[in-house]
Amino acid sequence: MKELNVYLDNAATTKAMTEVITKMCIVLDEHYGNPSSLHYMGIEAEKEVTEARSILARLLKVEKKEIFFTSGGTESNNLAILGVARAYIRSGKHIIISCYEHPSVGRTAKQLEEEGFEVTTIPVHSDGTVNLEVLEGAIRPDTILVSIMHVNNEIGVISPLDKIGQIIKAKNPNTIFHVDAVQSFGKIWLQPKKWQVDCLSISGHKIHASKGVGVLYISQKVKIKPLMYGGAHQMGIRSGTENTAGIAGLGVAADYMYSNLTTNSQKLLELKAQLRDGIMNNIERTFVNGIEGNDSAHHILNMRFEGVKGEVLLHALESKGIFISTGSACSSNKPEPSATLLSLGYTEAEVNNSVRFSFSMYNTVEEINYCIKQLMEIVPVLRKFVRK
């Protein structure tokens, strides 16, 4: 019988916080007007959007008119990459991404290749950090866009955006720098202007807001072609009636996450260390994938259990009420091994033996102890069935 339900797949999505649900219900029940309408109900709805926009702008230290609401991280990444590429096509057709970007970046770049753009993919070192020397050498006069994720969604490595911004602008000041910050917003302080980031993507459901809402920060100096045409909402960059309830909830979640950042970060850091040490001290032939320490996000832990298939372990833990992932939620339901782990030089067997644990402020010491206890029982049993 299950003793607990332990959700350790928070890099995939998070539980909406009570404050967000309350806010969204108020908006849906009372402030349900169209924010573009001129009457009282529309004005009340518009106030909700404006308040959320003010919160996001304050937290990112940018102008309110630089905040654009989207349907989530995937749309933000698509809007940034396709929008910039199509707006600057006369300046060049060369784009740079890293080799382990989220599919909403990698596949969007692939689409641009089919449209005649040239895409250079930057490798990473064995610890998961982006190879900055190769990046610097790849930037050309016709490079119009560089897109690098801040925190990798599978291994948690943190890219040094300040250094990357310096490299890009030193080689070509006209190159637009886009950052997928879906896994870092709400967990790390972000300074897009200081780091010379021109566009930055955020997702609501990664920080205890609802699914279906995200943000794209676009610097005032950046031109961008819209993906959708319609009522010219949000200065024509993103047409469509705003998801007022989702946006208002995102504002609440963002404000809460940054108001409690220090406390939550320390808690998640301790939970991560507790699980890592509990596994490595009690189960032989277990390893951490990727980098550790200050360059690793406190909410993601990718581990390898030699001789145990990650998918089998996932389902064995699921039977005990523990929910983890074998990698990115956008690719973990597919049989292919993780491209991220392969890019770090792990063998296909090592990749298949890997799983991702990801934490939130709702996880507890008791839950982590329960997870360790179940792993200590499950892993030796699963290893008995491995073919020699």
Coordinates of C-alpha atoms in Angstrom, one line a residue:
M1 CA 0.0 0.0 0.0
K2 CA 1.2 3.5 -0.8
E3 CA 2.4 5.4 2.3
L4 CA 2.8 8.8 0.6
N5 CA 2.3 10.6 -2.6
V6 CA 5.7 12.2 -3.4
Y7 CA 5.8 14.5 -6.4
L8 CA 9.4 14.9 -7.6
D9 CA 8.8 15.9 -11.2
N10 CA 8.6 19.7 -10.5
A11 CA 10.8 20.5 -13.5
A12 CA 8.0 19.2 -15.7
T13 CA 5.2 21.1 -13.9
T14 CA 4.3 22.3 -10.4
K15 CA 1.3 22.2 -8.2
A16 CA -0.6 25.6 -8.4
M17 CA -0.3 27.5 -5.1
T18 CA -3.4 28.3 -3.2
E19 CA -2.9 32.0 -3.6
V20 CA -2.8 31.6 -7.4
I21 CA -6.0 29.5 -7.4
T22 CA -7.8 32.1 -5.2
K23 CA -6.7 34.9 -7.5
M24 CA -7.7 33.1 -10.6
C25 CA -11.1 32.3 -9.2
I26 CA -11.7 36.0 -8.4
V27 CA -10.8 37.0 -11.9
L28 CA -12.9 34.3 -13.5
D29 CA -15.9 35.0 -11.2
E30 CA -15.7 38.8 -11.0
H31 CA -13.2 40.4 -13.4
Y32 CA -14.1 38.3 -16.4
G33 CA -14.5 41.2 -18.9
N34 CA -12.4 41.4 -22.0
P35 CA -9.4 43.6 -21.0
S36 CA -9.7 45.3 -24.4
S37 CA -13.3 46.4 -23.7
L38 CA -13.9 50.1 -22.9
H39 CA -16.6 49.5 -20.2
Y40 CA -16.1 49.0 -16.5
M41 CA -15.8 45.2 -16.7
G42 CA -13.2 45.5 -19.3
I43 CA -11.3 48.1 -17.3
E44 CA -11.3 45.9 -14.2
A45 CA -9.9 43.0 -16.3
E46 CA -7.3 45.2 -17.7
K47 CA -6.2 46.2 -14.2
E48 CA -5.5 42.6 -13.5
V49 CA -3.2 42.3 -16.6
T50 CA -1.5 45.6 -15.8
E51 CA -0.9 44.6 -12.2
A52 CA 0.7 41.3 -13.3
R53 CA 2.8 43.2 -15.9
S54 CA 4.0 45.6 -13.3
I55 CA 5.1 42.7 -11.0
L56 CA 7.0 41.0 -13.8
A57 CA 8.7 44.2 -14.9
R58 CA 9.7 45.0 -11.3
L59 CA 11.1 41.6 -10.7
L60 CA 13.1 41.6 -14.0
K61 CA 14.0 45.3 -13.6
V62 CA 12.7 46.1 -17.1
E63 CA 10.0 48.4 -18.5
K64 CA 6.4 47.3 -18.4
K65 CA 6.1 47.8 -22.1
E66 CA 8.8 45.1 -22.5
I67 CA 6.6 42.4 -21.0
F68 CA 4.4 40.3 -23.3
F69 CA 2.1 37.6 -22.1
T70 CA 2.0 34.3 -24.1
S71 CA 0.5 30.9 -23.7
G72 CA 3.7 29.5 -22.1
G73 CA 7.4 28.8 -22.5
T74 CA 7.0 27.1 -25.9
E75 CA 5.2 30.0 -27.4
S76 CA 7.6 32.5 -25.9
N77 CA 10.6 30.6 -27.4
N78 CA 8.9 30.3 -30.8
L79 CA 7.9 34.0 -30.8
A80 CA 11.5 35.1 -29.9
I81 CA 13.3 32.9 -32.4
L82 CA 10.9 33.0 -35.3
G83 CA 10.0 36.6 -34.7
V84 CA 13.6 37.8 -34.5
A85 CA 14.8 35.7 -37.4
R86 CA 12.0 37.0 -39.7
A87 CA 12.5 40.6 -38.5
Y88 CA 16.3 40.7 -39.1
I89 CA 16.4 38.5 -42.3
R90 CA 18.0 41.4 -44.2
S91 CA 20.9 41.6 -41.7
G92 CA 21.8 37.9 -41.9
K93 CA 20.5 34.4 -41.8
H94 CA 22.9 32.8 -39.2
I95 CA 21.6 31.6 -35.9
I96 CA 23.4 29.9 -33.0
I97 CA 21.9 27.6 -30.3
S98 CA 23.4 25.2 -27.8
C99 CA 23.2 21.4 -28.4
Y100 CA 20.9 20.7 -25.5
E101 CA 18.2 23.4 -25.9
H102 CA 14.6 22.6 -25.2
P103 CA 12.7 21.2 -28.2
S104 CA 10.8 24.5 -28.5
V105 CA 14.1 26.1 -29.3
G106 CA 15.8 23.2 -31.2
R107 CA 12.9 22.3 -33.4
T108 CA 12.1 26.0 -34.1
A109 CA 15.7 26.4 -35.2
K110 CA 15.3 23.3 -37.4
Q111 CA 12.2 25.0 -39.0
L112 CA 14.3 28.0 -39.8
E113 CA 16.9 25.8 -41.4
E114 CA 14.2 24.6 -43.7
E115 CA 13.4 28.2 -44.5
G116 CA 16.9 28.9 -45.6
F117 CA 18.6 30.0 -42.4
E118 CA 21.9 28.5 -41.3
V119 CA 22.0 27.2 -37.7
T120 CA 25.2 26.5 -35.8
T121 CA 24.9 24.2 -32.8
I122 CA 27.4 24.8 -29.9
P123 CA 28.7 21.8 -27.9
V124 CA 28.9 21.5 -24.2
H125 CA 31.6 20.2 -21.9
S126 CA 31.3 16.9 -20.1
D127 CA 30.0 18.7 -17.0
G128 CA 27.2 20.2 -19.1
T129 CA 28.5 23.8 -19.3
V130 CA 28.3 25.5 -22.7
N131 CA 31.6 25.6 -24.6
L132 CA 32.1 29.4 -24.6
E133 CA 35.3 29.3 -26.7
V134 CA 33.4 27.6 -29.5
L135 CA 30.5 30.0 -29.0
E136 CA 32.8 33.0 -29.4
G137 CA 34.4 31.5 -32.5
A138 CA 31.0 30.8 -34.1
I139 CA 29.6 34.4 -33.9
R140 CA 29.9 36.1 -37.3
P141 CA 28.9 39.5 -38.8
D142 CA 25.7 37.9 -40.2
T143 CA 24.8 36.2 -36.9
I144 CA 21.4 37.6 -36.0
L145 CA 20.5 35.5 -33.0
V146 CA 22.0 33.4 -30.2
S147 CA 19.7 31.4 -28.1
I148 CA 21.0 29.7 -24.9
M149 CA 19.0 28.3 -22.1
H150 CA 19.7 29.5 -18.5
V151 CA 19.1 26.3 -16.5
N152 CA 19.1 23.0 -18.4
N153 CA 15.8 21.2 -17.7
E154 CA 17.4 17.8 -17.5
I155 CA 20.6 18.2 -15.6
G156 CA 20.2 21.6 -13.9
V157 CA 23.4 23.2 -15.1
I158 CA 23.3 27.0 -14.9
S159 CA 24.7 28.9 -17.9
P160 CA 26.8 32.0 -17.1
L161 CA 24.5 34.5 -18.9
D162 CA 26.7 37.5 -17.9
K163 CA 29.7 36.0 -19.6
I164 CA 27.7 34.8 -22.6
G165 CA 26.2 38.3 -23.1
Q166 CA 29.6 39.9 -23.0
I167 CA 31.0 37.4 -25.6
I168 CA 28.1 37.9 -27.9
K169 CA 28.0 41.7 -27.8
A170 CA 31.8 42.0 -28.0
K171 CA 31.9 39.9 -31.2
N172 CA 28.7 41.4 -32.8
P173 CA 26.8 44.1 -30.9
N174 CA 23.9 43.6 -33.4
T175 CA 23.3 40.0 -32.5
I176 CA 20.1 39.4 -30.5
F177 CA 20.6 37.3 -27.4
H178 CA 17.6 35.2 -26.4
V179 CA 17.5 33.2 -23.2
D180 CA 15.1 30.3 -22.3
A181 CA 14.7 31.0 -18.6
V182 CA 11.7 28.7 -18.1
Q183 CA 13.7 26.6 -15.4
S184 CA 15.3 29.6 -13.7
F185 CA 12.7 32.2 -13.4
G186 CA 11.3 32.2 -9.8
K187 CA 14.3 30.2 -8.6
I188 CA 17.2 32.5 -9.4
W189 CA 17.4 36.3 -9.6
L190 CA 17.5 37.4 -13.3
Q191 CA 19.0 40.6 -14.7
P192 CA 18.3 40.6 -18.4
K193 CA 19.4 44.2 -19.0
K194 CA 22.6 43.8 -17.0
W195 CA 23.5 40.6 -18.7
Q196 CA 22.7 42.1 -22.2
V197 CA 19.8 39.7 -22.8
D198 CA 17.5 41.0 -25.4
C199 CA 14.6 38.4 -25.2
L200 CA 13.8 36.1 -22.3
S201 CA 11.2 33.3 -22.0
I202 CA 9.2 32.4 -18.9
S203 CA 6.5 29.8 -18.1
G204 CA 3.9 30.1 -15.5
H205 CA 3.3 26.4 -14.6
K206 CA 7.0 25.9 -13.6
I207 CA 6.5 28.3 -10.6
H208 CA 3.2 27.2 -9.2
A209 CA 1.0 29.3 -11.5
S210 CA -1.4 27.7 -14.0
K211 CA -0.6 26.0 -17.3
G212 CA -1.4 28.1 -20.4
V213 CA 0.4 31.3 -19.5
G214 CA 3.9 32.6 -20.0
V215 CA 5.9 35.7 -20.6
L216 CA 8.4 36.9 -23.2
Y217 CA 10.5 39.9 -22.3
I218 CA 11.5 41.8 -25.4
S219 CA 13.9 44.7 -25.1
Q220 CA 12.6 47.9 -26.6
K221 CA 15.4 48.0 -29.1
V222 CA 14.5 44.6 -30.6
K223 CA 12.3 44.3 -33.6
I224 CA 10.1 41.2 -33.8
K225 CA 7.6 39.8 -36.3
P226 CA 4.4 38.5 -34.7
L227 CA 3.5 34.8 -35.2
M228 CA -0.3 35.6 -35.1
Y229 CA -2.3 38.4 -36.6
G230 CA -5.6 39.6 -35.3
G231 CA -6.7 42.4 -33.0
A232 CA -3.2 43.8 -32.5
H233 CA -3.3 43.1 -28.7
Q234 CA -0.1 43.7 -26.8
M235 CA 1.2 46.3 -29.4
G236 CA 0.5 43.9 -32.2
I237 CA 3.3 41.5 -31.0
R238 CA 0.9 38.9 -29.6
S239 CA -2.7 39.1 -30.8
G240 CA -5.5 37.3 -29.0
T241 CA -7.5 38.1 -26.0
E242 CA -5.3 37.9 -22.9
N243 CA -5.7 34.9 -20.5
T244 CA -6.6 37.3 -17.8
A245 CA -7.0 34.8 -15.0
G246 CA -3.8 32.9 -15.9
I247 CA -1.9 36.2 -16.2
A248 CA -3.2 37.4 -12.8
G249 CA -2.2 34.1 -11.2
L250 CA 1.2 34.3 -12.8
G251 CA 1.7 37.7 -11.2
V252 CA 0.8 36.3 -7.8
A253 CA 3.1 33.3 -8.2
A254 CA 6.1 35.3 -9.4
D255 CA 5.7 37.8 -6.6
Y256 CA 5.5 35.0 -4.0
M257 CA 8.5 33.1 -5.5
Y258 CA 10.8 36.1 -5.4
S259 CA 9.6 37.2 -2.0
N260 CA 10.5 33.8 -0.6
L261 CA 13.5 33.1 -2.9
T262 CA 16.2 32.8 -0.2
T263 CA 14.1 30.5 2.1
N264 CA 12.9 28.3 -0.7
S265 CA 16.4 28.1 -2.4
Q266 CA 18.0 26.9 0.9
K267 CA 15.2 24.4 1.5
L268 CA 15.5 22.9 -2.0
L269 CA 19.3 22.8 -1.8
E270 CA 19.0 20.8 1.4
L271 CA 16.4 18.4 0.0
K272 CA 18.5 17.8 -3.1
A273 CA 21.6 17.1 -1.0
Q274 CA 19.6 14.8 1.3
L275 CA 18.3 12.7 -1.6
R276 CA 21.7 12.6 -3.4
D277 CA 23.6 11.6 -0.3
G278 CA 20.9 9.2 0.8
I279 CA 21.1 7.4 -2.6
M280 CA 24.9 7.5 -2.9
N281 CA 25.6 6.4 0.7
N282 CA 23.1 3.5 0.6
I283 CA 23.0 2.2 -2.9
E284 CA 26.2 1.2 -4.7
R285 CA 26.9 2.1 -8.3
T286 CA 24.9 5.3 -8.3
F287 CA 26.2 8.5 -9.9
V288 CA 25.2 12.2 -10.4
N289 CA 25.0 13.3 -14.0
G290 CA 26.3 16.7 -14.8
I291 CA 27.8 19.4 -12.7
E292 CA 27.4 19.9 -8.9
G293 CA 27.8 22.9 -6.7
N294 CA 27.0 26.6 -7.4
D295 CA 26.7 26.0 -11.1
S296 CA 23.9 23.5 -10.6
A297 CA 20.3 24.5 -10.0
H298 CA 19.0 23.6 -6.5
H299 CA 15.7 22.0 -7.8
I300 CA 17.1 19.5 -10.3
L301 CA 19.0 16.3 -9.6
N302 CA 19.8 13.8 -12.5
M303 CA 21.2 10.5 -11.3
R304 CA 22.3 7.2 -12.8
F305 CA 21.6 3.8 -11.3
E306 CA 23.9 1.4 -13.0
G307 CA 22.2 -1.7 -14.2
V308 CA 18.6 -0.3 -13.8
K309 CA 16.7 1.1 -16.7
G310 CA 15.3 4.6 -15.9
E311 CA 11.9 3.8 -17.3
V312 CA 11.6 0.7 -15.2
L313 CA 12.7 2.5 -12.1
L314 CA 10.2 5.3 -12.8
H315 CA 7.3 2.9 -12.9
A316 CA 8.5 0.9 -9.9
L317 CA 8.6 4.2 -7.9
E318 CA 5.2 5.2 -9.3
S319 CA 3.8 2.0 -7.7
K320 CA 5.0 3.4 -4.4
G321 CA 3.4 6.8 -4.9
I322 CA 6.7 8.5 -6.0
F323 CA 6.6 10.5 -9.3
I324 CA 9.9 11.3 -11.2
S325 CA 11.0 11.6 -14.8
T326 CA 13.5 10.0 -17.1
G327 CA 14.2 13.4 -18.6
S328 CA 12.4 16.3 -20.2
A329 CA 8.7 16.1 -20.0
C330 CA 8.6 17.1 -23.6
S331 CA 10.6 14.0 -24.7
S332 CA 10.4 11.5 -21.8
N333 CA 7.4 9.7 -23.4
K334 CA 9.5 8.8 -26.4
P335 CA 11.9 5.8 -26.6
E336 CA 14.9 7.8 -27.8
P337 CA 17.7 8.3 -25.2
S338 CA 18.1 11.8 -23.8
A339 CA 19.9 14.0 -26.3
T340 CA 21.1 16.2 -23.4
L341 CA 22.9 13.4 -21.6
L342 CA 24.3 12.0 -24.9
S343 CA 25.7 15.5 -25.6
L344 CA 27.7 15.3 -22.3
G345 CA 29.4 12.1 -23.5
Y346 CA 27.5 9.5 -21.6
T347 CA 27.0 6.2 -23.4
E348 CA 23.5 5.1 -24.4
A349 CA 23.5 2.5 -21.6
E350 CA 24.4 5.2 -19.1
V351 CA 21.7 7.5 -20.4
N352 CA 19.1 4.7 -20.2
N353 CA 20.1 4.1 -16.6
S354 CA 19.3 7.8 -15.7
V355 CA 16.4 9.5 -14.1
R356 CA 15.6 13.1 -13.0
F357 CA 14.3 14.2 -9.6
S358 CA 13.1 17.7 -9.4
F359 CA 11.9 19.5 -6.2
S360 CA 9.5 22.3 -5.1
M361 CA 8.8 24.2 -2.0
Y362 CA 6.1 21.7 -1.2
N363 CA 8.4 18.7 -0.8
T364 CA 9.5 17.7 2.7
V365 CA 12.3 15.9 4.5
E366 CA 9.8 13.1 5.2
E367 CA 9.1 12.6 1.5
I368 CA 12.8 12.5 0.6
N369 CA 13.4 9.9 3.4
Y370 CA 10.5 7.8 2.0
C371 CA 11.9 8.1 -1.5
I372 CA 15.4 6.9 -0.3
K373 CA 13.8 4.0 1.6
Q374 CA 11.9 2.9 -1.5
L375 CA 14.9 3.2 -3.7
M376 CA 17.0 1.1 -1.3
E377 CA 14.4 -1.7 -1.6
I378 CA 13.6 -1.4 -5.3
V379 CA 17.0 -0.9 -7.0
P380 CA 18.7 -4.2 -5.7
V381 CA 15.6 -6.2 -6.8
L382 CA 15.6 -4.6 -10.3
R383 CA 19.3 -5.3 -10.7
K384 CA 18.7 -9.0 -10.2
F385 CA 16.8 -9.1 -13.5
V386 CA 19.5 -7.5 -15.5
R387 CA 20.9 -9.7 -18.3
K388 CA 24.6 -10.4 -17.7

